[in-house]
Short mmCIF file of C-alpha atoms and ligand atoms in Angstrom, two decimals:
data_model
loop_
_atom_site.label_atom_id
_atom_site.label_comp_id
_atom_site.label_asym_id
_atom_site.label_seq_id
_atom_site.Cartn_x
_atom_site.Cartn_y
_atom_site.Cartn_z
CA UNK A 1 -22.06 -41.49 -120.11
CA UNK A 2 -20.60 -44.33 -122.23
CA UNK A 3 -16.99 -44.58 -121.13
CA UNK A 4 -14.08 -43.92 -123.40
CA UNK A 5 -11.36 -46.66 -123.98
CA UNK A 6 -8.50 -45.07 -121.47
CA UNK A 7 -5.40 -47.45 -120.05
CA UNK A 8 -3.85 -47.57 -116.66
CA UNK A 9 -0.04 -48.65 -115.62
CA UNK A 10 -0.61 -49.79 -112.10
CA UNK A 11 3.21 -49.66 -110.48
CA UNK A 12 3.93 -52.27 -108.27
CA UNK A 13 3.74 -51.38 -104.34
CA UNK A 14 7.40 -51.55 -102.84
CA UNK A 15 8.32 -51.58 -99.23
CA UNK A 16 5.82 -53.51 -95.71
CA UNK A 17 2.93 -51.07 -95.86
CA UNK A 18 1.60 -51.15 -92.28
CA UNK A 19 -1.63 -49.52 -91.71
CA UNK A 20 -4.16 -48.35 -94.58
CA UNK A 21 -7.82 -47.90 -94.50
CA UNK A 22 -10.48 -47.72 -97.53
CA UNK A 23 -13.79 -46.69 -97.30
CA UNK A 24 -15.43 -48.48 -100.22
CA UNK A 25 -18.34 -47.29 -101.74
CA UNK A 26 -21.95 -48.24 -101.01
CA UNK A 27 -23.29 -51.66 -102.31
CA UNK A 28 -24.54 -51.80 -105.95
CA UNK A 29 -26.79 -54.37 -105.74
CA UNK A 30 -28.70 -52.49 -102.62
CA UNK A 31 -28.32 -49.22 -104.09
CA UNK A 32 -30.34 -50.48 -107.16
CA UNK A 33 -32.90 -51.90 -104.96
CA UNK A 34 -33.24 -49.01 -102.77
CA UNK A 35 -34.00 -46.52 -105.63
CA UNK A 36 -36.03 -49.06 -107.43
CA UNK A 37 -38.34 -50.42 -104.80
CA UNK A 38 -39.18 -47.04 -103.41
CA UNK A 39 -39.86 -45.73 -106.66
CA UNK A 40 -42.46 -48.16 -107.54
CA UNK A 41 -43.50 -47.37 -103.69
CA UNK A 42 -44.19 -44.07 -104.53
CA UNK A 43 -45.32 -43.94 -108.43
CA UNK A 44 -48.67 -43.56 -109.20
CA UNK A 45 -50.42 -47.06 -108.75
CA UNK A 46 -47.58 -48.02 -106.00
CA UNK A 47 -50.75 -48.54 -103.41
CA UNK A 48 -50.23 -45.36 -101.48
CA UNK A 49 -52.79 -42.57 -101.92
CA UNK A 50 -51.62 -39.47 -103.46
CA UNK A 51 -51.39 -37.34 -100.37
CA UNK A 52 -49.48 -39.93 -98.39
CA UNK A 53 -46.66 -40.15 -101.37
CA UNK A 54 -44.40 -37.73 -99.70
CA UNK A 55 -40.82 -39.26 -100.25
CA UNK A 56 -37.81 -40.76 -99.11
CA UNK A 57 -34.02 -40.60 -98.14
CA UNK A 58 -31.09 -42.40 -99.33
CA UNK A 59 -27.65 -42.43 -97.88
CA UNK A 60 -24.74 -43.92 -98.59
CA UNK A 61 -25.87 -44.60 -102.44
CA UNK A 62 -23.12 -46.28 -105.07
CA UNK A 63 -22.87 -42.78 -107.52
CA UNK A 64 -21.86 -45.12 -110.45
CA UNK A 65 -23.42 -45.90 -113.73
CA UNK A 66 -24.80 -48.94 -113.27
CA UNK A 67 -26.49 -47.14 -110.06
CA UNK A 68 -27.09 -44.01 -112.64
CA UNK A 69 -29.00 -46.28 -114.90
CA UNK A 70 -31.50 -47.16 -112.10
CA UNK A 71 -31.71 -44.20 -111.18
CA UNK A 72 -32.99 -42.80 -114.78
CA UNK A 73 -35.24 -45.90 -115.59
CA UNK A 74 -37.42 -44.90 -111.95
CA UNK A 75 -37.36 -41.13 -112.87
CA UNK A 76 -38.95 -42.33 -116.46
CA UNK A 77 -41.14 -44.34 -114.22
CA UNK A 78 -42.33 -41.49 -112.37
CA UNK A 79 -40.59 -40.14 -109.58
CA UNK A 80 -37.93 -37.99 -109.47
CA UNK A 81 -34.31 -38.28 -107.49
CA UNK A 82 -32.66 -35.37 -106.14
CA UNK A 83 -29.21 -35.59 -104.88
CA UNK A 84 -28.84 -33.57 -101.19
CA UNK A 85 -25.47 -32.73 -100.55
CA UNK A 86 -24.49 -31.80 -96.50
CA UNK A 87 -27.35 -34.08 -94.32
CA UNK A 88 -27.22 -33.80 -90.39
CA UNK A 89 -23.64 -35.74 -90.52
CA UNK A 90 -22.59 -33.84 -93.72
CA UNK A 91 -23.61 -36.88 -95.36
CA UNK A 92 -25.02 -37.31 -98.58
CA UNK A 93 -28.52 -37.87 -99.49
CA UNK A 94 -30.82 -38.54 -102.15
CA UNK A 95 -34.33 -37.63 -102.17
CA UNK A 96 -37.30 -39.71 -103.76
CA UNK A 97 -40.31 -38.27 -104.39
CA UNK A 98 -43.63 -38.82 -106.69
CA UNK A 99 -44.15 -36.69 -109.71
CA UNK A 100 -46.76 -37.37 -112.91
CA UNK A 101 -45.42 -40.63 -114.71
CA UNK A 102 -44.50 -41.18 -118.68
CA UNK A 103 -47.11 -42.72 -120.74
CA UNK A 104 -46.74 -44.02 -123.83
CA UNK A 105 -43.11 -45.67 -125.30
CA UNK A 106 -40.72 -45.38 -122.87
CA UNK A 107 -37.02 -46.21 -124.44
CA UNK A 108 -34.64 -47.40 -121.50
CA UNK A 109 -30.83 -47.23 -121.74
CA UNK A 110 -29.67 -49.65 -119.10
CA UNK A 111 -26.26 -49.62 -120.16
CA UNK A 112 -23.88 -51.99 -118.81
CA UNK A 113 -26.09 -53.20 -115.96
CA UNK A 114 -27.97 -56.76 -115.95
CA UNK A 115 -29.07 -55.41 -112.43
CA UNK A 116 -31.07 -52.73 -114.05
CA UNK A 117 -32.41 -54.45 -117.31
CA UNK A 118 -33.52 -58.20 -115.25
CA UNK A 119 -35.26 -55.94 -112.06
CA UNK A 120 -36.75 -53.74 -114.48
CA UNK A 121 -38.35 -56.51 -116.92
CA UNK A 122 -39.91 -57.95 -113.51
CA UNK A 123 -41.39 -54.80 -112.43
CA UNK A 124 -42.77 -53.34 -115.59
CA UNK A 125 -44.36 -56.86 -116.39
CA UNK A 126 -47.22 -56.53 -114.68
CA UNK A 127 -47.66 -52.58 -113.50
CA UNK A 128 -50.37 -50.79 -112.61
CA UNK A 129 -51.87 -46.95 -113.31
CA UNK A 130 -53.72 -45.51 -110.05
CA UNK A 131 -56.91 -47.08 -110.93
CA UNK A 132 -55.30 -50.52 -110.76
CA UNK A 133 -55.02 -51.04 -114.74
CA UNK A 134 -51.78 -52.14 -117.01
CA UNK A 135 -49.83 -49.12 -117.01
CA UNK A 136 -50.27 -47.70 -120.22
CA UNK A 137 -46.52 -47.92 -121.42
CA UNK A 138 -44.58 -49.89 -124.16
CA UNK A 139 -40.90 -50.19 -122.27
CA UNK A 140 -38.00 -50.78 -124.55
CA UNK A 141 -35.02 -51.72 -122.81
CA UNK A 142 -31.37 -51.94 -124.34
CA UNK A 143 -28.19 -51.38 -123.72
CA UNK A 144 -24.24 -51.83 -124.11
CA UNK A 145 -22.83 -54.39 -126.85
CA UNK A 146 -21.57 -56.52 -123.47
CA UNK A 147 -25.40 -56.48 -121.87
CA UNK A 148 -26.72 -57.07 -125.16
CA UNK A 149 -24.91 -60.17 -125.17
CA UNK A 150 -26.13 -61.63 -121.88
CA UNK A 151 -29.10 -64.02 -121.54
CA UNK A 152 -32.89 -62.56 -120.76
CA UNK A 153 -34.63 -65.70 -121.45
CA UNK A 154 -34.22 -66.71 -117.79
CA UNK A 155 -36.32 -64.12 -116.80
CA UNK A 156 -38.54 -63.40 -119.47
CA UNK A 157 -39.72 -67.62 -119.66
CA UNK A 158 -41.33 -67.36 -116.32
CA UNK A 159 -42.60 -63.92 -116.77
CA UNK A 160 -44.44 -65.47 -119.49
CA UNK A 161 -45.51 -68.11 -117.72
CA UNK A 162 -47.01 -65.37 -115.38
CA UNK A 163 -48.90 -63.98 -118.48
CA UNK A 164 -46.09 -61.32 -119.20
CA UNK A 165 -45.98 -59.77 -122.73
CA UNK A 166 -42.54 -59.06 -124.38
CA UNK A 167 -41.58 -58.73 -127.94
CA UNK A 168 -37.37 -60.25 -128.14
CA UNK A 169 -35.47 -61.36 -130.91
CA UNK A 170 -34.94 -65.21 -131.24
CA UNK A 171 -31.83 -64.92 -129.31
CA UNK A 172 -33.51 -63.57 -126.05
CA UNK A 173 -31.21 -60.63 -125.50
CA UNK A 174 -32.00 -56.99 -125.79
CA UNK A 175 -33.38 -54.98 -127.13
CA UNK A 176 -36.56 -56.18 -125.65
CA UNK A 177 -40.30 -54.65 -125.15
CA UNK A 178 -42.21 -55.08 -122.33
CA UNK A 179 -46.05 -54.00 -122.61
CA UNK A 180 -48.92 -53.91 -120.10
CA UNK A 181 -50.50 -57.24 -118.95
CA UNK A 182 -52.54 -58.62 -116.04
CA UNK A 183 -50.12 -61.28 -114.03
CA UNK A 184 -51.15 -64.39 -112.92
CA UNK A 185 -49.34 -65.79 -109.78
CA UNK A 186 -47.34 -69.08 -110.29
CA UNK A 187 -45.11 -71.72 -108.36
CA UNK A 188 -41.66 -71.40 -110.33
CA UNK A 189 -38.53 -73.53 -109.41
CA UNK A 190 -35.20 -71.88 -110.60
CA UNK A 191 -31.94 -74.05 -112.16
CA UNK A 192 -29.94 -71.13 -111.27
CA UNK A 193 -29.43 -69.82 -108.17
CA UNK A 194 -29.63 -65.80 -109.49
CA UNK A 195 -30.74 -63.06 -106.87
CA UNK A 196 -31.46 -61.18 -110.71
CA UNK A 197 -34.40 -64.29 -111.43
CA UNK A 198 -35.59 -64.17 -108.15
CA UNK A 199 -36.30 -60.88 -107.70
CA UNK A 200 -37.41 -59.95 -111.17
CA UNK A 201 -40.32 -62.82 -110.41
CA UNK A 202 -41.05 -61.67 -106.82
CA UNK A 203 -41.22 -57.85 -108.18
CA UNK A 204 -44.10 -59.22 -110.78
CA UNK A 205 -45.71 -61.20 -108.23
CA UNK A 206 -46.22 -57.91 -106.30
CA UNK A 207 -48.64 -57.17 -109.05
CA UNK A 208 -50.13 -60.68 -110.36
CA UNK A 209 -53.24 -62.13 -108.96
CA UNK A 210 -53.13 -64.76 -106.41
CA UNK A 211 -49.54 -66.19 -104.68
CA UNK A 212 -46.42 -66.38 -106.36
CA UNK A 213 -43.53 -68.59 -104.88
CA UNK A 214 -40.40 -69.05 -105.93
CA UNK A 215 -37.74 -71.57 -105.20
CA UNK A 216 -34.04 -71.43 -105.78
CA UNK A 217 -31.50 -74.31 -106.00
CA UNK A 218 -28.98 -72.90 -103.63
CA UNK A 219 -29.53 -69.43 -101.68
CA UNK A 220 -28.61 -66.19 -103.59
CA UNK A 221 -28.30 -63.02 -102.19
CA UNK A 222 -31.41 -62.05 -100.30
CA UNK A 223 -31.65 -57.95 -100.64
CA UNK A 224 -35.14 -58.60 -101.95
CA UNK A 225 -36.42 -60.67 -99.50
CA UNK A 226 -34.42 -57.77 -97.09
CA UNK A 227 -36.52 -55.11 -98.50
CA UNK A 228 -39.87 -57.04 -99.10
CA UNK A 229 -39.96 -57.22 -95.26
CA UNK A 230 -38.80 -53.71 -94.29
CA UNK A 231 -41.27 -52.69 -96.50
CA UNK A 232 -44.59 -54.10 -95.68
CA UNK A 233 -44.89 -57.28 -98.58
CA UNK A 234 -46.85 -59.74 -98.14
CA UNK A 235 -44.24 -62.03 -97.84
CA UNK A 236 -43.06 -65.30 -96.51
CA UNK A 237 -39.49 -67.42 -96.59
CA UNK A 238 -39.17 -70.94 -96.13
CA UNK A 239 -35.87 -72.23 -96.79
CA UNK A 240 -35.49 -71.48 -100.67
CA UNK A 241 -38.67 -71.14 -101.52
CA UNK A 242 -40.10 -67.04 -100.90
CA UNK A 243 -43.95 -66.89 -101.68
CA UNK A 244 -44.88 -63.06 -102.08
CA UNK A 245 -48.77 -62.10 -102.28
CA UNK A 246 -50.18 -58.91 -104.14
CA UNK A 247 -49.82 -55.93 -102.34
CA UNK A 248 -47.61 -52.62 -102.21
CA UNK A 249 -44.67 -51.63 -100.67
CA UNK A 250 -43.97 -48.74 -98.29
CA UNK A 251 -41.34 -46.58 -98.83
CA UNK A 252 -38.27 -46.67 -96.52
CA UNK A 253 -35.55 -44.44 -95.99
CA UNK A 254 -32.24 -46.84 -96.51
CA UNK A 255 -28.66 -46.42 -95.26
CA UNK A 256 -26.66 -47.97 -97.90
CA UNK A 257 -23.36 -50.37 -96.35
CA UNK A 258 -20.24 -50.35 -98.10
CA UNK A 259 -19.93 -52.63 -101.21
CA UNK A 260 -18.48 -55.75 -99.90
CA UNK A 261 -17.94 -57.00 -103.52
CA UNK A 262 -15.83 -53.60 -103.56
CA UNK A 263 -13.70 -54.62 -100.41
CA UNK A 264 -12.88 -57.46 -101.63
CA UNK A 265 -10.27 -56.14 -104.01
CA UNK A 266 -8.24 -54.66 -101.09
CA UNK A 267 -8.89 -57.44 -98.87
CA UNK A 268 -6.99 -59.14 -101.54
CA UNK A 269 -4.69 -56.40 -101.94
CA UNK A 270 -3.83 -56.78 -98.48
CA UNK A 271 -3.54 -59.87 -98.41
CA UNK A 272 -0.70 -59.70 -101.37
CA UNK A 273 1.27 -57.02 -99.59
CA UNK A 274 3.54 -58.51 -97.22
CA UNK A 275 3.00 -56.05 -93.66
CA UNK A 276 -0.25 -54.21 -94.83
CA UNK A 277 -3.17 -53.96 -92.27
CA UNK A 278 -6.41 -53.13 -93.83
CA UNK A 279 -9.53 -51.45 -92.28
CA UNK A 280 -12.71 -51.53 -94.41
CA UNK A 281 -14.89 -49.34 -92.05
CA UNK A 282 -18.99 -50.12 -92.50
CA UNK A 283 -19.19 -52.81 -95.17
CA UNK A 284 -22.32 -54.78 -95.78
CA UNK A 285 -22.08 -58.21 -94.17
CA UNK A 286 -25.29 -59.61 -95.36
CA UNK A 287 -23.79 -63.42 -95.48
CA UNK A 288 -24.99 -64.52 -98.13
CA UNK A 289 -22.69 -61.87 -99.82
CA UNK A 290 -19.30 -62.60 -97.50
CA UNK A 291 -18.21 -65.83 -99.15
CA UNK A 292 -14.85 -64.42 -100.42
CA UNK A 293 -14.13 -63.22 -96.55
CA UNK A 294 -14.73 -67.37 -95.42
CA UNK A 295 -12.58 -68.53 -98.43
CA UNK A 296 -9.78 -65.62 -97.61
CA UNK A 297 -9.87 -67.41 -94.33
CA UNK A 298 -9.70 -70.54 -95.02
CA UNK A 299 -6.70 -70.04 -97.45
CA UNK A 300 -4.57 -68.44 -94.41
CA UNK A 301 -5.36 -64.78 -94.39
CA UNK A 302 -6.20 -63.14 -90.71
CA UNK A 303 -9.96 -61.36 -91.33
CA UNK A 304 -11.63 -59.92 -88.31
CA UNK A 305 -15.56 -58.27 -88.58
CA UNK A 306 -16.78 -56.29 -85.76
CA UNK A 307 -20.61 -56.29 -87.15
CA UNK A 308 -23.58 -53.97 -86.36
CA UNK A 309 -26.88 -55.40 -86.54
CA UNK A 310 -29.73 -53.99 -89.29
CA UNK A 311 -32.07 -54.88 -91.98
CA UNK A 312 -28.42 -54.95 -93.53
CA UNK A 313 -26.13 -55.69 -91.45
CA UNK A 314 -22.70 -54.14 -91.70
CA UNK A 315 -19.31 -53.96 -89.79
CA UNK A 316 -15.75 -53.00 -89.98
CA UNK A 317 -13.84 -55.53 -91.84
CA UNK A 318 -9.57 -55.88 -90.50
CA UNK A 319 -7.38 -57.80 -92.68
CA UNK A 320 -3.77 -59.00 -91.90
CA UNK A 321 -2.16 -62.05 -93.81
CA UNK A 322 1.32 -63.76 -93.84
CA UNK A 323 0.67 -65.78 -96.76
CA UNK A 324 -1.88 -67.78 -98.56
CA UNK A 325 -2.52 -71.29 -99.60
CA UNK A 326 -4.41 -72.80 -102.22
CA UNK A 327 -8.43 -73.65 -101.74
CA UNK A 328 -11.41 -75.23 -103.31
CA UNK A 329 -14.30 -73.08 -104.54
CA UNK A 330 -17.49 -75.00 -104.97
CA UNK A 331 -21.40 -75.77 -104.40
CA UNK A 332 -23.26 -73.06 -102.58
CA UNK A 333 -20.19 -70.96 -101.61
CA UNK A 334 -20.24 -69.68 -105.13
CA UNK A 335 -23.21 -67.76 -105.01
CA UNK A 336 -22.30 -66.27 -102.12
CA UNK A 337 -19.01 -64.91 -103.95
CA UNK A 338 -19.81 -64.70 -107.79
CA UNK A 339 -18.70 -61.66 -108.25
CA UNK A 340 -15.18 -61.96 -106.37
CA UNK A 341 -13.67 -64.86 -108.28
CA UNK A 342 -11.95 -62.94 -110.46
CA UNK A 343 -9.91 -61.65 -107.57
CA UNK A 344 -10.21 -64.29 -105.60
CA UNK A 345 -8.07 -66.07 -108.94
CA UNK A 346 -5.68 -63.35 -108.49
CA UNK A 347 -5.07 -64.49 -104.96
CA UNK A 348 -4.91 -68.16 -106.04
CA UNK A 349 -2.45 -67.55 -108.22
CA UNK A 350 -0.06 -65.83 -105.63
CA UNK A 351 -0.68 -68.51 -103.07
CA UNK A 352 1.30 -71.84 -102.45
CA UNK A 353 -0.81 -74.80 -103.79
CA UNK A 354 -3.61 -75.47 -106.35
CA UNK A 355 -6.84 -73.58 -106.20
CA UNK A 356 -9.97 -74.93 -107.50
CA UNK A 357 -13.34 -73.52 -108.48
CA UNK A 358 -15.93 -75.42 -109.60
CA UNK A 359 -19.96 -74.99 -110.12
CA UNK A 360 -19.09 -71.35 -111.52
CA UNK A 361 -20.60 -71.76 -115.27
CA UNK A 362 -22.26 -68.58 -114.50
CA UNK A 363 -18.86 -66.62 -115.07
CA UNK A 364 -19.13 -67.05 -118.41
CA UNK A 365 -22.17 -64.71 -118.80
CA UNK A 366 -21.33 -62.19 -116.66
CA UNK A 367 -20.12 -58.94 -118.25
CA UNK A 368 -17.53 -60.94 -119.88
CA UNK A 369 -16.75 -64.48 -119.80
CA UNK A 370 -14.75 -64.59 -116.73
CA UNK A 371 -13.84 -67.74 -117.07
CA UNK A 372 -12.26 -67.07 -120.00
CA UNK A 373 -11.07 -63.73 -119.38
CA UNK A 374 -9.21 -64.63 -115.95
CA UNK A 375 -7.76 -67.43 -117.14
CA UNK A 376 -6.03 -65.69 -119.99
CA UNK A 377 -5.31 -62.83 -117.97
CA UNK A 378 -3.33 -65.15 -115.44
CA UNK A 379 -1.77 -66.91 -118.15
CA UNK A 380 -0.29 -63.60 -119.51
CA UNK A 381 1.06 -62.83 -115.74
CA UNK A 382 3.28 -65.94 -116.28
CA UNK A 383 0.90 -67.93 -113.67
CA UNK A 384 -0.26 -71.84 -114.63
CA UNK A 385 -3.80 -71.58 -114.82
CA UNK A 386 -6.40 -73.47 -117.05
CA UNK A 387 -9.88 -72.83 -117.70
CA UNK A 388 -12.45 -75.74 -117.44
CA UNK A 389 -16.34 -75.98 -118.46
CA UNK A 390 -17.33 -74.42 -114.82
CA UNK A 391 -14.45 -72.80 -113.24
CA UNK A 392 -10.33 -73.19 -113.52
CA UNK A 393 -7.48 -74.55 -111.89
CA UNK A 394 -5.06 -71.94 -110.78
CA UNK A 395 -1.50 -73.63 -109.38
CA UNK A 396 0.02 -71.09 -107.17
CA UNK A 397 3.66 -70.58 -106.74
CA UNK A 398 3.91 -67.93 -104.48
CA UNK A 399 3.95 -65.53 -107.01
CA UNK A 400 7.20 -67.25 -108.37
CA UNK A 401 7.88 -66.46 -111.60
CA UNK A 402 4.94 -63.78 -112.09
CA UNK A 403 5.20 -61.25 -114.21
CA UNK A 404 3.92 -57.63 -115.48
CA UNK A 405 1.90 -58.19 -118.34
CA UNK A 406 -0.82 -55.95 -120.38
CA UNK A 407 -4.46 -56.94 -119.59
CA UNK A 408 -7.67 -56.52 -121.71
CA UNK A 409 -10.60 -55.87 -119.42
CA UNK A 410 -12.93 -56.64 -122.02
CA UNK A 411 -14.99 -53.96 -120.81
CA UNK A 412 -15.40 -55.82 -117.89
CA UNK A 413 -15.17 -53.70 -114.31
CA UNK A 414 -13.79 -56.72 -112.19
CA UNK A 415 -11.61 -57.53 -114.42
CA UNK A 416 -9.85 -54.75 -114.50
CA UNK A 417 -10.02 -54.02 -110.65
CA UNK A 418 -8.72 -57.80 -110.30
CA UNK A 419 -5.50 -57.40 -112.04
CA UNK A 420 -4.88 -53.77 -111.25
CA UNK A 421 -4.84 -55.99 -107.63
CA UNK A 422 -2.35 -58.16 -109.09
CA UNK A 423 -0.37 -55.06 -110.65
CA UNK A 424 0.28 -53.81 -107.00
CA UNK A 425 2.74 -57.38 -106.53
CA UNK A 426 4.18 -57.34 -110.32
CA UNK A 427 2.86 -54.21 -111.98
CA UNK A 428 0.44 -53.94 -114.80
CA UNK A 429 -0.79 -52.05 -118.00
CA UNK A 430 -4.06 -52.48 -118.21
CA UNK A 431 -6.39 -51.75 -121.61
CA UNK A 432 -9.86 -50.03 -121.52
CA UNK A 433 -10.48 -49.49 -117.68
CA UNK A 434 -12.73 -46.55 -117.43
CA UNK A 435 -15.15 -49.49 -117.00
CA UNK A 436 -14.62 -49.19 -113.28
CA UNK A 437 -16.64 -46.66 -113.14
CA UNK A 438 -20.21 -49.54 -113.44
CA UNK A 439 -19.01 -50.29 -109.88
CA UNK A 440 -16.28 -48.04 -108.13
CA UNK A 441 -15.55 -45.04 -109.75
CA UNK A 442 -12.59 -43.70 -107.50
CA UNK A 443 -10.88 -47.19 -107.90
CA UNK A 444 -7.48 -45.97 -109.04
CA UNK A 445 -7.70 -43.15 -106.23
CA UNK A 446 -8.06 -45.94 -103.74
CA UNK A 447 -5.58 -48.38 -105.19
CA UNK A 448 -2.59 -45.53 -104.72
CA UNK A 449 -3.48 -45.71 -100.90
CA UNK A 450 -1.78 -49.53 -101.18
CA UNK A 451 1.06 -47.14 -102.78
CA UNK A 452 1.73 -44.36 -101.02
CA UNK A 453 2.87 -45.96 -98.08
C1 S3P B 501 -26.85 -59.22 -108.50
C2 S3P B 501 -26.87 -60.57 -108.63
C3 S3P B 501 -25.77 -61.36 -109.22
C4 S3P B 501 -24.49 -60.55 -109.28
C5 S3P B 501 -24.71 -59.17 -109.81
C6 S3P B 501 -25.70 -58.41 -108.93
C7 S3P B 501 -28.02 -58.55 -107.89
O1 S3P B 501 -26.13 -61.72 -110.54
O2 S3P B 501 -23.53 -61.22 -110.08
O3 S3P B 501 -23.50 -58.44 -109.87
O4 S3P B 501 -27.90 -57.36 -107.49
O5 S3P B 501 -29.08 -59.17 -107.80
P1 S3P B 501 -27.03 -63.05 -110.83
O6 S3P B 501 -28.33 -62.83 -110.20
O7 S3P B 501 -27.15 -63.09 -112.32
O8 S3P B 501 -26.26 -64.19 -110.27
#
């Protein structure tokens, strides 16, 4: 599965494009959470009795390999995923159901995906066999040279705290070994506001004794808390602070929305093609996930949703735009749009005016350092850009003076969805991209829809 170095000329789109629609694929982060709550739903020691464990259906799961990796660490944990091709709508499903669990050392390849290595540390901290003991398992979790990079130790210091026990090298990266312990509950208060932290702790307080509440400094995405409730946690919110009590979760079916982290790249897209009109049908608008739509809108662009209620809720996102101008990026906006700065930059830096983005010191340990990696890439474009501690200042020109250049992703997906983005306005040769397929594997089939027309 590990994807081979391949590069990508993006050609610049021509002529006014008038009407194009995308239908992005289904969230990551809920697609993780859908396969990995329900499996630990219906494992043994999940809470369920063993003739209630029937199973559950999926639709509308991200088929990537960050989704993939999920997908194999719950079938190690004891349940196996079928995909269903064809449901009543012709839709596709997948099918979780219980079967007899690994014992023993489990060795877990979680690739490229933080999602998958920080959920999984939280849940296997403090699991349970069917009689209610540790789980009898020694995890090892590792991955890609870019995951093996990124920090752990913000999980792993409260799951301590909690009575965790995993073996790490002094620099608190993987490889890492998590082995069975009885949890205590504890009050933890978070210096970064990470939905990855936050659910990794309320996943282990599922399983530790007495309350465990957890407070952020600024609201992350809330697919946990989401799921917690539609699934029968004992579980309460108030303001950023979620207390969860011990207890199992029921398994629910889950429709999965589009990936609004996905859309984003063609809301930008349409937003640097002079005439487009874009139509994102049934993307999640969960708001604390639609930051980049707000900041789109504040810097000029026109972006309608028509939104359906749900436990997620999710609408059809229109996008026209005559234009942007430069914006400020700060405080608990970021968040809310982490993972679209990078093309969010690109947008800056074909807008009139400066851009700043500030707060943002988590880019730089994201699957690269995006600070870093934006900046440069900008720089290359022929755009005036500079990188500072927390962010960058991008000075727009209208795309004056912007050029084709050849981009590095670093092995970084959004990175090299970003500037294939830009590519459409300038075109682009972009190094190492099969990385797209952690996220949105049929990327380059949707970006020739900006082309085509
Ligand atoms: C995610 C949380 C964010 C985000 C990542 C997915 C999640 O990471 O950047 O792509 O699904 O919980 P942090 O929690 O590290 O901010």
């Amino acid at each position: 599965m590990t994807p081979k170095p391949v590069d990508f000329t993006v050609a610049a789109a021509t002529s006014a494009r008038g009407a194009v629609t995308v239908q992005v694929p289904g969230d990551k982060s809920i697609s993780h959470r859908a396969l990995l709550f329900n499996a630990l739903a219906l494992r043994e020691g999940g809470g369920l009795p063993r003739t209630e464990r029937a199973g559950v259906r999926v639709t509308g799961l991200l088929e990537s390999e960050d989704v993939g990796r999920t997908r194999a660490a719950c079938e190690q944990l004891g349940v196996r995923i079928v995909r269903e091709a064809g449901g009543a709508g012709g839709e596709v499903g997948w099918w979780i159901a219980p079967v007899e669990p690994l014992r023993g050392a489990l060795s877990i390849d979680c690739g490229n995906s933080g999602t998958t290595a920080r959920l999984l540390v939280g849940a296997l901290a403090g699991l349970r066999d069917g009689a209610g003991h540790p789980m009898p398992i020694a995890a090892t979790l590792h991955g890609d040279a870019s995951l093996s990079r990124r920090p752990m130790r913000r999980v792993l210091d409260p799951l301590r705290q909690m009575g965790a026990r995993v073996e790490v090298g002094d620099a608190g990266t993987l490889p890492l070994t998590v082995l069975p312990a009885v949890l205590t509950g504890m009050d933890h208060t978070s210096k970064i506001a990470s939905a990855q932290v936050k659910s990794a702790i309320l996943l282990a307080g599922l399983s530790a004794q007495g309350p465990t509440r957890y407070t952020e400094p600024t609201a992350s995405r809330d697919h946990t808390e989401r799921f917690f409730a539609a699934m029968g946690a004992d579980f309460v919110i108030e303001g950023l602070r979620s207390t969860v009590r011990p207890g199992a979760l029921r398994p629910v079916d889950v429709e999965v929305p589009g990936d609004v982290s996905s859309a984003a790249f063609w809301m930008v897209a349409a937003c640097l093609l002079e005439g487009a009109q874009l139509t994102l049908p049934a993307v999640g608008v969960n708001p604390t996930r639609t930051g980049a739509i707000d900041v789109l809108r504040s810097m000029g662009a026109e972006v309608t949703v028509e939104e359906r209620g749900g436990v997620e809720p999710l609408g059809d996102v229109r996008v026209r735009c005559a234009g942007l101008r430069g914006t400020t990026l700060s405080g608990a906006l970021i968040p809310r749009l982490i993972d679209e700065i990078p093309v969010l930059a690109v947008a800056a830096a074909f807008a009139h005016g400066e851009t700043v983005i500030r707060d943002a010191e988590e880019l730089r340990v994201k699957e690269s350092d995006r600070i870093a990696t934006v900046v440069n890439g900008l720089r290359a474009m022929g755009a005036e850009a500079e990188a500072t501690p927390d962010g960058m200042r991008i000075f727009g020109r209208g795309g004056a003076g912007m050029r084709a250049a050849r981009i590095e992703s670093h092995g970084d997906h959004r990175i090299a969805m970003a500037f294939a983005v830009a590519g459409l306005r300038t075109g682009m040769q972009l190094a190492d991209v099969a990385c797209v397929a952690t996220s949105y594997p049929a990327f380059f089939d949707d970006l020739r829809r900006f082309q085509a027309q």
